[in-house]
Amino acid sequence: GVRGCSFANGCPAVLAGDFNFKPHAGEACYQVMTTGKLEANHPDYPTPPDNEAWRPVLKQPWVSAYAAASEDGKTEPPFTNYVVMSEEEEFCDCIDYVFVSPEVQTVAVDALPATREDCGPMPNARQPSDHLALGANLMVPKVTKASAGHGSKL
C-alpha cells in the first residue's frame, strides 16, 4: 500500500495480488488499505521502533474493485482461496484483491464462484491454482505530462 502510493507518484494506480489478509471487521491490514489508517487503540496497532516516525497511515485509501462492484458497494467475494491441508484443516476465505486508487472507476469484475461447493477445494481440474483468478474492467483517467506527479499523492 505505502510503496504503491509512492511508486504511483500521484498517478492513477492498480495494485493487485495475494495480500494474505481477510476483509473482516477489525482486520488491521484491510482496514489500513481501505480506510487509509489504523486507529492507535486498535489491538493490532504496531509499536514503532524507537525514533521511528512511521505510522500505519496512507495519504489516501485504496478502493477494492470487487467491493466497489458488489451490490452494496462494499462487500468482498466470499472467498478467493480454498485449500484443504488435511482432513482436519482447511482454509477458505478472501485474501486476494484488485485495489485501485480513488480516481480509477471499476466498470465490472469477473464473476467468481458464489460458494465453495461451486468450485471445490483448489487446485483441481477446473482451477489450476489454490487462488481464484481475479479480473476487473477499469476506467483509468488520462494522465497528462503536466499533471503526472503533481497534486495530491495517493
XYZ file of C-alpha atoms in Angstrom:
154
model
C 0.000 0.000 0.000
C 2.556 2.610 1.083
C 5.107 1.691 -1.601
C 2.325 1.572 -4.201
C 1.372 5.120 -3.246
C 4.958 6.305 -3.580
C 5.504 4.457 -6.856
C 2.313 5.915 -8.390
C 3.509 9.457 -7.566
C 0.009 10.901 -7.857
C -0.963 8.983 -10.989
C -3.895 6.548 -11.141
C -2.783 3.139 -9.911
C -3.826 -0.519 -9.662
C -2.402 -2.817 -7.005
C -3.461 -6.469 -7.314
C -2.403 -9.768 -5.857
C -2.402 -12.191 -2.940
C -2.340 -9.956 0.135
C -2.897 -12.709 2.724
C -5.263 -10.591 4.797
C -9.005 -11.000 5.212
C -11.692 -8.349 4.715
C -13.386 -8.972 8.050
C -14.222 -6.239 10.548
C -11.252 -5.449 12.722
C -8.639 -6.867 10.301
C -5.820 -4.322 10.617
C -4.222 -4.629 7.175
C -7.534 -4.485 5.301
C -8.568 -1.506 7.411
C -5.372 0.400 6.579
C -5.734 -0.334 2.862
C -9.411 0.632 2.605
C -9.665 3.485 5.123
C -6.102 4.799 4.932
C -5.399 4.451 8.647
C -5.400 2.306 11.747
C -6.546 3.842 14.998
C -3.924 3.853 17.770
C -6.282 1.927 20.078
C -6.628 -0.974 17.605
C -5.367 -4.219 19.212
C -3.034 -4.832 16.248
C -1.595 -1.323 16.138
C 2.162 -1.782 15.705
C 4.666 -0.419 18.157
C 7.202 1.501 16.075
C 10.868 1.099 16.991
C 12.438 3.932 18.961
C 12.978 7.077 16.899
C 10.850 5.653 14.069
C 8.364 8.092 12.545
C 6.387 5.543 10.502
C 2.700 5.109 11.339
C 0.029 2.914 9.658
C -1.441 5.817 7.674
C -1.815 6.264 3.920
C -2.263 9.600 2.172
C -5.404 8.154 0.574
C -7.135 4.797 0.978
C -7.272 2.231 -1.818
C -10.597 1.037 -3.241
C -11.267 -2.676 -3.710
C -12.603 -3.229 -7.240
C -14.618 -6.279 -6.162
C -16.138 -4.463 -3.191
C -16.938 -1.425 -5.366
C -18.670 -3.675 -7.932
C -20.711 -5.536 -5.310
C -24.436 -4.914 -4.865
C -23.919 -2.810 -1.740
C -20.637 -1.283 -2.913
C -18.621 -2.694 -0.001
C -18.772 -6.498 0.051
C -15.769 -8.602 -0.954
C -16.152 -12.052 -2.548
C -16.866 -14.814 -0.001
C -13.560 -16.452 -0.921
C -10.664 -16.238 -3.372
C -8.650 -19.109 -1.868
C -9.909 -22.568 -0.897
C -7.444 -25.250 0.092
C -7.662 -28.407 2.175
C -4.420 -29.008 4.068
C -5.548 -32.193 5.847
C -8.730 -33.982 6.872
C -8.946 -31.672 9.879
C -7.708 -28.425 8.384
C -8.943 -26.306 5.505
C -8.787 -22.633 4.591
C -11.465 -20.815 2.627
C -11.520 -17.007 2.643
C -10.937 -13.856 0.628
C -7.240 -12.911 0.613
C -6.737 -11.722 -2.987
C -7.686 -8.244 -4.166
C -7.642 -5.743 -7.001
C -7.115 -2.381 -5.307
C -7.345 0.849 -7.274
C -6.586 4.457 -6.432
C -9.759 6.519 -5.791
C -9.876 8.151 -9.222
C -9.953 4.772 -11.022
C -13.522 3.631 -11.735
C -14.482 -0.043 -11.536
C -16.698 -0.796 -14.547
C -17.098 -4.552 -13.929
C -15.345 -7.513 -12.337
C -15.062 -11.135 -13.438
C -17.627 -13.428 -11.839
C -16.354 -15.755 -9.122
C -17.953 -18.892 -7.669
C -20.612 -17.938 -5.118
C -19.963 -20.874 -2.786
C -17.107 -23.239 -2.041
C -19.289 -26.088 -3.355
C -19.345 -24.373 -6.762
C -15.633 -24.987 -7.259
C -14.424 -27.446 -4.604
C -11.010 -27.304 -2.964
C -8.301 -25.970 -5.233
C -6.200 -26.672 -7.162
C -8.366 -29.031 -9.209
C -9.093 -29.844 -12.868
C -11.043 -26.567 -13.352
C -8.946 -24.319 -11.091
C -5.187 -24.890 -11.580
C -4.244 -22.725 -8.571
C -5.402 -22.582 -4.968
C -6.345 -18.945 -5.718
C -9.172 -17.854 -7.998
C -8.169 -15.651 -10.924
C -9.443 -12.107 -10.377
C -10.200 -9.732 -13.192
C -11.555 -6.220 -13.408
C -12.595 -3.856 -16.180
C -11.366 -0.463 -15.017
C -11.655 3.061 -16.350
C -8.413 4.908 -15.709
C -8.418 8.673 -16.179
C -5.991 10.041 -18.715
C -2.836 11.476 -17.179
C -1.055 14.266 -18.992
C 2.631 15.083 -18.631
C 1.646 18.304 -16.905
C -0.456 16.509 -14.257
C 1.748 13.465 -13.654
C 3.445 13.620 -10.293
C 1.679 16.835 -9.280
C -1.214 17.457 -6.947
C -2.099 15.120 -4.130
C -0.277 11.857 -3.934
C -2.059 8.672 -3.018
